[in-house]
Short mmCIF file of C-alpha atoms in Angstrom, two decimals:
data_model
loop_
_atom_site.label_atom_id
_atom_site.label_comp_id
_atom_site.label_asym_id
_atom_site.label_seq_id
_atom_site.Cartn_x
_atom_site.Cartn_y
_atom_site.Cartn_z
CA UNK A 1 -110.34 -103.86 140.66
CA UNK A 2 -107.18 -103.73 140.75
CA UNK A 3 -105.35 -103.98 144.46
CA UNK A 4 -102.74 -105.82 146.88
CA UNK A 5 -102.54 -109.05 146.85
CA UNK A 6 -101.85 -111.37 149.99
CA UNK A 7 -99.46 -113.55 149.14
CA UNK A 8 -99.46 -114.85 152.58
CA UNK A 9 -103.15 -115.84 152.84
CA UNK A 10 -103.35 -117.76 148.72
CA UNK A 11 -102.28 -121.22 150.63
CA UNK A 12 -104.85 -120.80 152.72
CA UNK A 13 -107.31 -119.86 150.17
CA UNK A 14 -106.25 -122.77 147.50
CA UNK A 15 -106.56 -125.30 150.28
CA UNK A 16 -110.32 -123.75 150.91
CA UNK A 17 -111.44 -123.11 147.25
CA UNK A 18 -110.34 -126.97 146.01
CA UNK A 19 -114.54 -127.31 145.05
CA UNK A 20 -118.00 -126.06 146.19
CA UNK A 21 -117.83 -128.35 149.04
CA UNK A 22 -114.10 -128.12 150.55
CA UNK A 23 -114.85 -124.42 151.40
CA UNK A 24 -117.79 -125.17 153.03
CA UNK A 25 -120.09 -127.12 155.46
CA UNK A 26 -122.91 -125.78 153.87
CA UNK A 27 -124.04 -128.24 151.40
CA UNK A 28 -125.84 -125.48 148.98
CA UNK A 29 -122.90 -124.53 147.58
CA UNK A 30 -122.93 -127.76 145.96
CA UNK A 31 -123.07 -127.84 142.19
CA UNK A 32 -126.97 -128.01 141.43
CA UNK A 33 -126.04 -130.29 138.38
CA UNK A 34 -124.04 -133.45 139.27
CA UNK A 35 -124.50 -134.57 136.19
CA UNK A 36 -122.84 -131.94 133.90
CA UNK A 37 -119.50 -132.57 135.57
CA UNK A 38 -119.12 -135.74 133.17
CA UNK A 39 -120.46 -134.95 129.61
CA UNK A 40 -120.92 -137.78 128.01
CA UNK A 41 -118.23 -139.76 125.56
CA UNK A 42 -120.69 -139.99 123.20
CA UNK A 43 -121.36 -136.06 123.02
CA UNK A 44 -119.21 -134.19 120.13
CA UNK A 45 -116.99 -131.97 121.80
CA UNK A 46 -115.85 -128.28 120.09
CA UNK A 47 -113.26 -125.36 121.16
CA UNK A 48 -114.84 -122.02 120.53
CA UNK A 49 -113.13 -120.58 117.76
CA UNK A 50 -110.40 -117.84 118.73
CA UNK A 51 -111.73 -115.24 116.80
CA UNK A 52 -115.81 -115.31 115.84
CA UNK A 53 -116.09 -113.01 113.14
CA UNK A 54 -119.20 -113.14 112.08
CA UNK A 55 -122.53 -114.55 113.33
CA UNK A 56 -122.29 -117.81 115.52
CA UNK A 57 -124.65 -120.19 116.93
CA UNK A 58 -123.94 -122.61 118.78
CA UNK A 59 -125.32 -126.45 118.29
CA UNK A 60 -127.27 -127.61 121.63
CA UNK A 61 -125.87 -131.17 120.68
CA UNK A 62 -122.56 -130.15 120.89
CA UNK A 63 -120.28 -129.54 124.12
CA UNK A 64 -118.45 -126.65 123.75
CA UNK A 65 -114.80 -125.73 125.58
CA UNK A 66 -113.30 -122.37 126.36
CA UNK A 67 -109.58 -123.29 125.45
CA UNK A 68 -107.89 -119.51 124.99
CA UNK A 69 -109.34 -116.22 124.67
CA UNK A 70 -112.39 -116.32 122.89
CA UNK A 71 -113.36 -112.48 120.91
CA UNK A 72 -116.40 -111.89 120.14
CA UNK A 73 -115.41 -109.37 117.02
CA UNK A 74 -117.31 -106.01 116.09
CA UNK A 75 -120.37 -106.61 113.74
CA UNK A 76 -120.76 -110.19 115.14
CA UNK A 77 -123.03 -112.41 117.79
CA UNK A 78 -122.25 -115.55 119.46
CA UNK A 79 -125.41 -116.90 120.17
CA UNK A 80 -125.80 -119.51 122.97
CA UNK A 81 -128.79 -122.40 123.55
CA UNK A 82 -131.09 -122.46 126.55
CA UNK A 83 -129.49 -125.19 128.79
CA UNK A 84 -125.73 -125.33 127.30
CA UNK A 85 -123.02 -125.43 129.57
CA UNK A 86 -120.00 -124.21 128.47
CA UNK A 87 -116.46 -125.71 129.99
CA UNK A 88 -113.22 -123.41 130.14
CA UNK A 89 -109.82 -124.89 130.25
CA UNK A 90 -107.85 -124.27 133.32
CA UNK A 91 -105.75 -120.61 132.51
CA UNK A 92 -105.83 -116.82 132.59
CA UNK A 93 -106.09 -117.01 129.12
CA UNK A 94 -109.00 -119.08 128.83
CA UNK A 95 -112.11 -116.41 128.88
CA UNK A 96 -114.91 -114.96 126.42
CA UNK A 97 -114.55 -111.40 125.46
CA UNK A 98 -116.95 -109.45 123.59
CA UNK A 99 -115.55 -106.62 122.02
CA UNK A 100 -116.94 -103.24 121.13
CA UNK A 101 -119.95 -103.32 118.49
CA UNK A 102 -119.66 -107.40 119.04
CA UNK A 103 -122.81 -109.10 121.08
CA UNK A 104 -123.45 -112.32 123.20
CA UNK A 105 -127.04 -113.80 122.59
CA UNK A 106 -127.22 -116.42 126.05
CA UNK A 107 -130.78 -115.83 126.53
CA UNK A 108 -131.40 -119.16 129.52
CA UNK A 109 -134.42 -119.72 131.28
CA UNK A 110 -135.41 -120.69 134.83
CA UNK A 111 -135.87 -124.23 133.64
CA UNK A 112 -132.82 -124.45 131.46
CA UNK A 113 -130.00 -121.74 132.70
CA UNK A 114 -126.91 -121.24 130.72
CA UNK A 115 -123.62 -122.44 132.41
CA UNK A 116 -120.20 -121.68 132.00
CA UNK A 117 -117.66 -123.27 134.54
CA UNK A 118 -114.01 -125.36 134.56
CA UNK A 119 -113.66 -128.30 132.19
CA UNK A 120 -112.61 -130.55 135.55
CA UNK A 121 -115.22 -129.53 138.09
CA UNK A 122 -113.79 -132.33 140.19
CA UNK A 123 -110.47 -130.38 140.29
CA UNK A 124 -111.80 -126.55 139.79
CA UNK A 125 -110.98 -123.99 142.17
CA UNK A 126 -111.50 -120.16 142.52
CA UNK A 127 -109.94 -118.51 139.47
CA UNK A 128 -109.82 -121.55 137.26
CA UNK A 129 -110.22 -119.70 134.49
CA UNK A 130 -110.64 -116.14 133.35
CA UNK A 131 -114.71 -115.33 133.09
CA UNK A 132 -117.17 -112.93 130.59
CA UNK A 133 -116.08 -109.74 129.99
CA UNK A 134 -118.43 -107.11 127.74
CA UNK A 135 -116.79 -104.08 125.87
CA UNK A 136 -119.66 -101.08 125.09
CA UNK A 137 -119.60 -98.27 123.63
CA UNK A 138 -121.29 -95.88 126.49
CA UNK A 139 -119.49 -93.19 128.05
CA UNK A 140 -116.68 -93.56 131.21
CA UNK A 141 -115.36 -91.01 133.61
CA UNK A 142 -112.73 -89.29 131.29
CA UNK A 143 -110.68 -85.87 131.51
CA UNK A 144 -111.87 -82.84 129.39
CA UNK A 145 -108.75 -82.10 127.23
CA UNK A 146 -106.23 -79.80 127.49
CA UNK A 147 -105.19 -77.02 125.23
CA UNK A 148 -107.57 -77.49 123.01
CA UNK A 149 -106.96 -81.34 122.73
CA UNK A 150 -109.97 -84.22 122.35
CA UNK A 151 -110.68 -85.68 125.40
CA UNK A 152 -109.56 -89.60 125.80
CA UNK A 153 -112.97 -91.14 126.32
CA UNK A 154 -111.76 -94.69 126.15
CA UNK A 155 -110.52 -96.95 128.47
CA UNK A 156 -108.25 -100.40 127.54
CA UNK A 157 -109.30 -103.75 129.13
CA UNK A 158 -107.59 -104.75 132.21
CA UNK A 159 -106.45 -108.31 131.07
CA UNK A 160 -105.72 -107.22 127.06
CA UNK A 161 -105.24 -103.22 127.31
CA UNK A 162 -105.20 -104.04 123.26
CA UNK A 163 -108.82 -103.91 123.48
CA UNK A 164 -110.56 -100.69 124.16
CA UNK A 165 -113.59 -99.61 125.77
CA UNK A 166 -115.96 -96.34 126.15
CA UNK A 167 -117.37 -93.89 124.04
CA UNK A 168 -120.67 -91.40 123.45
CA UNK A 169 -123.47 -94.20 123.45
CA UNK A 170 -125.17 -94.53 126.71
CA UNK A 171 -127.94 -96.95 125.02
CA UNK A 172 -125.06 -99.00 123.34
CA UNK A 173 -126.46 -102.86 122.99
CA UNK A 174 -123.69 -105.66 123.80
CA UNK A 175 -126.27 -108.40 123.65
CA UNK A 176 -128.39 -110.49 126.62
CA UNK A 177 -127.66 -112.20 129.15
CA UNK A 178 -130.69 -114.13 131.04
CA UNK A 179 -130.67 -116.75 133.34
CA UNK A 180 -126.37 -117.33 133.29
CA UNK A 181 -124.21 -119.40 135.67
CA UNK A 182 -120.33 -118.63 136.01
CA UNK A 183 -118.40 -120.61 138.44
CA UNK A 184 -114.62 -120.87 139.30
CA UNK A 185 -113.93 -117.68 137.30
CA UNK A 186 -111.12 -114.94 138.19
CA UNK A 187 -108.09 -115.98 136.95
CA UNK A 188 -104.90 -113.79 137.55
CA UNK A 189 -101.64 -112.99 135.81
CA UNK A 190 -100.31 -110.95 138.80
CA UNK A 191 -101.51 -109.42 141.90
CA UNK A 192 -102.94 -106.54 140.15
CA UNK A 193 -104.36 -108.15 136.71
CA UNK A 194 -107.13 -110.48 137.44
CA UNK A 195 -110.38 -111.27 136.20
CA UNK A 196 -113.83 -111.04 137.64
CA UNK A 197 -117.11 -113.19 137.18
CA UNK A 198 -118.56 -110.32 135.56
CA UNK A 199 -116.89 -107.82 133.55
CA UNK A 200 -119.20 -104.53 132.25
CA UNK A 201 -116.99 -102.28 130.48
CA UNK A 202 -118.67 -99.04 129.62
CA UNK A 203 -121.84 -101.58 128.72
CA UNK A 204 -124.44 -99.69 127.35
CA UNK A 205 -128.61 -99.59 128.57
CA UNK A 206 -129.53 -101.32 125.89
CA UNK A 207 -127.96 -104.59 126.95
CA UNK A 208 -130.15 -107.03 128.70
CA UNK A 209 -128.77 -108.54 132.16
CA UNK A 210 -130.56 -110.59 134.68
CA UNK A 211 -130.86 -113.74 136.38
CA UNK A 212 -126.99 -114.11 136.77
CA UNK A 213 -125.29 -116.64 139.57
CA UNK A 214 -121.92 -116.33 140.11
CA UNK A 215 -120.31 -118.53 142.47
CA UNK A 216 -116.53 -119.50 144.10
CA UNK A 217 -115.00 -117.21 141.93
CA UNK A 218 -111.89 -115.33 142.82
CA UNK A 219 -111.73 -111.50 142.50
CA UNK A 220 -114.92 -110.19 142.29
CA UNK A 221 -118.33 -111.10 141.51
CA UNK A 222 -118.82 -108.38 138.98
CA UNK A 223 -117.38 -105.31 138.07
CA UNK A 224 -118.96 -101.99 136.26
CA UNK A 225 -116.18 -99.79 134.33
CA UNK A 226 -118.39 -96.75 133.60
CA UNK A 227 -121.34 -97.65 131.34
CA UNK A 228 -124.81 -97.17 131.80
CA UNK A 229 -126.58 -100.79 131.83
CA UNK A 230 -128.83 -102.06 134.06
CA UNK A 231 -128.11 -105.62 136.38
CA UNK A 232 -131.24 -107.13 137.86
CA UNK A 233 -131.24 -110.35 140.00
CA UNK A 234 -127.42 -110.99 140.64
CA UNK A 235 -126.72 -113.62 143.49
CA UNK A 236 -123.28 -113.69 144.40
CA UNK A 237 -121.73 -116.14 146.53
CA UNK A 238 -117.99 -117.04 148.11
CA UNK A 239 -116.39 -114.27 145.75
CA UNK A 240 -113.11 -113.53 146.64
CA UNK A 241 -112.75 -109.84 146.83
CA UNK A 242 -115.91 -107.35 146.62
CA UNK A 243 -119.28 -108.36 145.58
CA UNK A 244 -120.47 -105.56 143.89
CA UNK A 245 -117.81 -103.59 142.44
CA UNK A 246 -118.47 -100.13 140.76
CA UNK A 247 -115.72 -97.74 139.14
CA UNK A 248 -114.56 -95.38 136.26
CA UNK A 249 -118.34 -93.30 135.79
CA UNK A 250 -120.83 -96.12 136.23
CA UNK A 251 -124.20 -94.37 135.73
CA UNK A 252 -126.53 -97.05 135.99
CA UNK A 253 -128.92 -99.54 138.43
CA UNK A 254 -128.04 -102.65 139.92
CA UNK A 255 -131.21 -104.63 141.80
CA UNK A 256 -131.81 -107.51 143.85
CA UNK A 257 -128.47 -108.00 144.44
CA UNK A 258 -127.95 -110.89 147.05
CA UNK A 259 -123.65 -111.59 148.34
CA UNK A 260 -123.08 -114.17 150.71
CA UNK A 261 -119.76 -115.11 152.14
CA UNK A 262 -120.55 -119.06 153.51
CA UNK A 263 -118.98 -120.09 157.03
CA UNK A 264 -115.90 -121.41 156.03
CA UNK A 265 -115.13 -118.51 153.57
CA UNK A 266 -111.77 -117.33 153.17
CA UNK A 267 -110.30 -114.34 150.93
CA UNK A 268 -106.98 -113.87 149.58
CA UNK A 269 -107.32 -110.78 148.87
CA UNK A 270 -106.77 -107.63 151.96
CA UNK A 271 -109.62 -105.64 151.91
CA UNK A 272 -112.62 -107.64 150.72
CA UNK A 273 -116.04 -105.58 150.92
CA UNK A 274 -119.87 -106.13 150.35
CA UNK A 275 -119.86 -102.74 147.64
CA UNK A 276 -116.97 -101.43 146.75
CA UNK A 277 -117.29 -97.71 144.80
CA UNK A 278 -114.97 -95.51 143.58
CA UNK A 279 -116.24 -92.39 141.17
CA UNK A 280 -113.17 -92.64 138.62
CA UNK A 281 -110.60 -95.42 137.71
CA UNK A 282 -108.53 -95.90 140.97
CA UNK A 283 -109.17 -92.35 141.82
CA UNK A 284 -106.72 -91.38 139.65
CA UNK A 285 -109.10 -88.86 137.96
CA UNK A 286 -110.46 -87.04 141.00
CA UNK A 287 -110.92 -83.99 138.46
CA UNK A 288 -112.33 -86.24 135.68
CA UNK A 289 -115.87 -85.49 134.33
CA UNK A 290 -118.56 -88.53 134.57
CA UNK A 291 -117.79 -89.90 137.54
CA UNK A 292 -119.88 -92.47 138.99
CA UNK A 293 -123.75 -91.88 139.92
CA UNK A 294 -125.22 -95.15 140.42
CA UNK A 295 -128.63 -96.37 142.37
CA UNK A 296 -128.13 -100.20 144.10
CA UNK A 297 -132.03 -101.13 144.68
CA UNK A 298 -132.86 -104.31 147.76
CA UNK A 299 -129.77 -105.58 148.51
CA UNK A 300 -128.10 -108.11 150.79
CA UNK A 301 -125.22 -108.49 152.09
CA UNK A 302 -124.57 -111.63 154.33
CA UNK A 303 -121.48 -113.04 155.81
CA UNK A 304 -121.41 -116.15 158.10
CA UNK A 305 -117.58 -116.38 158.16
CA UNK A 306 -115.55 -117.41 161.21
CA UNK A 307 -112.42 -116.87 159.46
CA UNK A 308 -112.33 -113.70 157.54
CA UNK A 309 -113.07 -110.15 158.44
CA UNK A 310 -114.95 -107.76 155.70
CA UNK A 311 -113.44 -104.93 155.82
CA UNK A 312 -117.11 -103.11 155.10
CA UNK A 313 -119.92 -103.52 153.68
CA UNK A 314 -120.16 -100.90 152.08
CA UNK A 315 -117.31 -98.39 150.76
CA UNK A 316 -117.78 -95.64 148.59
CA UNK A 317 -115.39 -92.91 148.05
CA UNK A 318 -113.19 -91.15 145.15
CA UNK A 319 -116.29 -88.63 144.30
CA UNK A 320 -118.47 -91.34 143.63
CA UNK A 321 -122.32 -90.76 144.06
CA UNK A 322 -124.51 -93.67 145.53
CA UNK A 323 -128.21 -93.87 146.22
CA UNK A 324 -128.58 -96.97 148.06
CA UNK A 325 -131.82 -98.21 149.06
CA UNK A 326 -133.91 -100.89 150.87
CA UNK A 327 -130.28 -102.35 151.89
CA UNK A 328 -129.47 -105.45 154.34
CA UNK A 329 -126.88 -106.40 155.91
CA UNK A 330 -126.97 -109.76 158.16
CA UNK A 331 -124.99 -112.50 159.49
CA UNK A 332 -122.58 -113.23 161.91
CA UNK A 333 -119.27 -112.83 160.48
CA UNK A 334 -116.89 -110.04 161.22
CA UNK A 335 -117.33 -106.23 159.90
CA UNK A 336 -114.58 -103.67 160.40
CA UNK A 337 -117.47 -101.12 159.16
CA UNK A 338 -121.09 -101.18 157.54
CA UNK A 339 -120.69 -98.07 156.08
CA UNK A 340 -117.35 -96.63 155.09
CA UNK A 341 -117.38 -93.16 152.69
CA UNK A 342 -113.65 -91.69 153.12
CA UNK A 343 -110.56 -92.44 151.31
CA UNK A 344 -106.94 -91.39 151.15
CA UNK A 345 -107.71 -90.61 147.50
CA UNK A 346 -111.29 -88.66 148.48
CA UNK A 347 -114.00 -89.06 149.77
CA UNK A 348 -117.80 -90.36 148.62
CA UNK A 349 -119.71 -87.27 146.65
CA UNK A 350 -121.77 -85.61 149.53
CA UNK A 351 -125.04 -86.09 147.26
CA UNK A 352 -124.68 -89.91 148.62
CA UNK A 353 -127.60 -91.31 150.02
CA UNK A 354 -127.80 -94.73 151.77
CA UNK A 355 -130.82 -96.19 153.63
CA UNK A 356 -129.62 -100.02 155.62
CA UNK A 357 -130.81 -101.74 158.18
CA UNK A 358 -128.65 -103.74 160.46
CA UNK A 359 -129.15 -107.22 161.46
CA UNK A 360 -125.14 -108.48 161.19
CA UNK A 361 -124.30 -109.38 165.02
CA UNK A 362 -120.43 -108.65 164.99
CA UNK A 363 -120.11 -105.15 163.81
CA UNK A 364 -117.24 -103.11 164.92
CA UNK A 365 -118.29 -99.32 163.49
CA UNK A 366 -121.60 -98.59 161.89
CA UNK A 367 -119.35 -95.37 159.93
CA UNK A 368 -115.83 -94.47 159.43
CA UNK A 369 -115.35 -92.34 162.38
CA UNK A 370 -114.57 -89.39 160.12
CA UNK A 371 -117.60 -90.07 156.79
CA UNK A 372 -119.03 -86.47 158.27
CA UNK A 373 -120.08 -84.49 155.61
CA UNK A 374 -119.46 -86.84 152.74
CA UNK A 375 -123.37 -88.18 152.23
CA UNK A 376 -125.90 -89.00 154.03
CA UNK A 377 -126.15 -92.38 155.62
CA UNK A 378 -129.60 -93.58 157.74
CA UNK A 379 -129.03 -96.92 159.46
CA UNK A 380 -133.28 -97.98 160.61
CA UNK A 381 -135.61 -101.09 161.44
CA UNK A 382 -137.14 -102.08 158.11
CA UNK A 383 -135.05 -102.44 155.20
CA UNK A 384 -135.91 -106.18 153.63
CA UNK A 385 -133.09 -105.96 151.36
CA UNK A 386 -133.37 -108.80 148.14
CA UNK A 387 -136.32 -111.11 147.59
CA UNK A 388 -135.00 -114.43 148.03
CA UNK A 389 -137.37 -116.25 146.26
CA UNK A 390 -135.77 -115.48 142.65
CA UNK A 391 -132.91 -117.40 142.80
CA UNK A 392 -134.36 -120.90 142.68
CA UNK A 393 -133.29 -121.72 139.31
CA UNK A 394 -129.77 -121.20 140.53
CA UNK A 395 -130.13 -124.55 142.73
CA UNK A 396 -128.61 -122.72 145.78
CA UNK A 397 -130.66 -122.43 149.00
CA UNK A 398 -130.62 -119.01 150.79
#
């Protein structure tokens, strides 16, 4: 989302995010796949075509490279093997998007995920290149008209506002994603345009997403602009900015959510947070209709840092609705507060429900001083938060 960037903390950050294992002492983070970082000479190496304008499918036998924007046009599917990893060229512009009525087939398994991370994993960083970025069709927050007029009921990508998002069809299908790696994503062209691991723009319910890894990215792990899809089985780990990111009338359910921030973990970014949930874009639209009403189910939020603060773990506020459940949040690292639901802008929608249990040792407020009256919040013994046990295809050790 979009936000302020510290300019006075990237050194820091660049030195820390050089690989997996120069941010960290924790030898997990390590790339579960040695191997891939050298494809071999003999392998026949591709671009992705700019523009795929009709059905795709890409050869298993083939290495393929992100090397500019890749679109993903309306009426056609890139389809990607079990097993492929795809390799992006350092560069903002260097990212996959799928535009409205277009759809990404990367159906991996346990045994054989999909990958897509930086050509030079040697050399990759946080926000190496740009990441995945879905355009749906399903409905955002949006004003009603005035005077008669149509209400806009579009939104324009963040990165390309050429390319639209958003419209009537809350089962709108984008494609599948199963079993997907994406490492060293979040690329920026300033302080307030940036990429994510994970962009969902107004993604319809009929779009398959699960099993997803995302990993030293900058920004954050993955972002929901309105839409209606459902996430399940999303580890997140050393993003940048927010885990779990939710704006602009998301409507759907993300579950098993797991976001850890390693010991070493640094952000560059000023107010990093666990969730971060805002009912309209920005909260621009405080009078907008659809705002956000989303359910998180058995979640984690861990941070082991000794250097950076979260600001909370977990924010909700510009009339957004939240019904949180089975929530965790652990580790030793530094909280400002574990649940925050006020804003300049406004506040959370007072229908917000959230049920956490606290096991995170250095924990300055449990609530914003003043969150009275804007939901209810039950901190309790008992709350497991996300089954660790489905990530072991991801090759990282929680």
């Amino acid at each position: 989302m979009r936000k302020l960037f510290l300019s006075a903390m990237a050194l820091t950050a660049i030195v820390c995010g050089m690989s997996f294992t120069s941010c960290s002492d924790d030898e997990n983070a390590t790339d579960p796949n040695p191997d891939d970082n050298n494809p071999s000479a003999t392998e026949e190496a591709e671009d992705l075509p700019g523009e795929i304008r009709e059905d795709l499918t890409l050869d298993a036998n083939k290495q393929y490279y992100i090397n500019g924007t890749v679109h993903v046009n309306e009426g056609a599917t890139l389809t990607i093997p079990a097993g492929m990893t795809i390799r992006a060229r350092e560069g903002f512009s260097s990212y996959i998007l799928v535009e409205r009525g277009g759809r990404i087939v990367a159906e991996g398994t346990a045994d054989a995920p999909i990958t897509f991370t930086a050509d030079d994993e040697t050399q990759a960083e946080p926000g190496y290149w740009g990441g995945l970025i879905l355009n749906g069709k399903a409905r955002i927050s949006h004003a009603t008209g005035e005077n008669g007029e149509e209400p806009v009921i579009e939104g324009s990508t963040e990165v390309d506002t050429n390319y639209l998002y958003g419209g009537e069809d809350d089962t709108d299908n984008s494609g599948v994603l199963t079993y997907v790696k994406l490492l060293y994503t979040g690329a920026r062209s300033s302080a307030d345009i940036e990429h994510n691991g994970l962009t969902l723009n107004a993604v319809g319910s009929g779009t398959k997403i699960e099993n997803i890894y995302v990993a030293e990215g900058a920004d954050d792990a993955i972002e929901f602009f309105g839409g209606s899809v459902n996430v399940s089985n999303l580890l997140a780990i050393n993003c940048d900015d927010d885990m779990f990111d939710f704006t602009q009338g998301y409507t759907g359910t993300l579950s098993n959510c797991y976001g850890r921030w390693e010991s070493a973990f640094t952000s560059t970014e000023e107010d990093p947070r666990g969730v971060e949930a805002d009912g309209n874009l920005d909260g621009n639209g405080p009078d907008h209709i659809q705002q956000s009403d989303f359910t998180i189910e058995n979640m984690t939020i861990e941070t082991l840092s000794s250097t950076q603060s979260m600001q909370d773990a977990i924010k909700i506020r510009r009339g957004a609705t939240a019904t949180i459940t089975n929530a965790l949040v652990k580790g030793s690292g530094a909280i400002e507060n574990l649940v925050d639901l006020t804003d300049s802008k406004s506040n959370a929608d007072s229908a917000t429900s959230i049920q956490v249990t606290k096991e995170a040792t250095n924990v300055e407020a449990d609530q914003n001083s003043s969150n009275t009256g804007n939901g209810t919040v039950t901190i309790e013994d008992g709350h497991t938060g996300c089954p660790t046990n489905i990530f072991g295809w991801t090759g990282y050790t929680l």
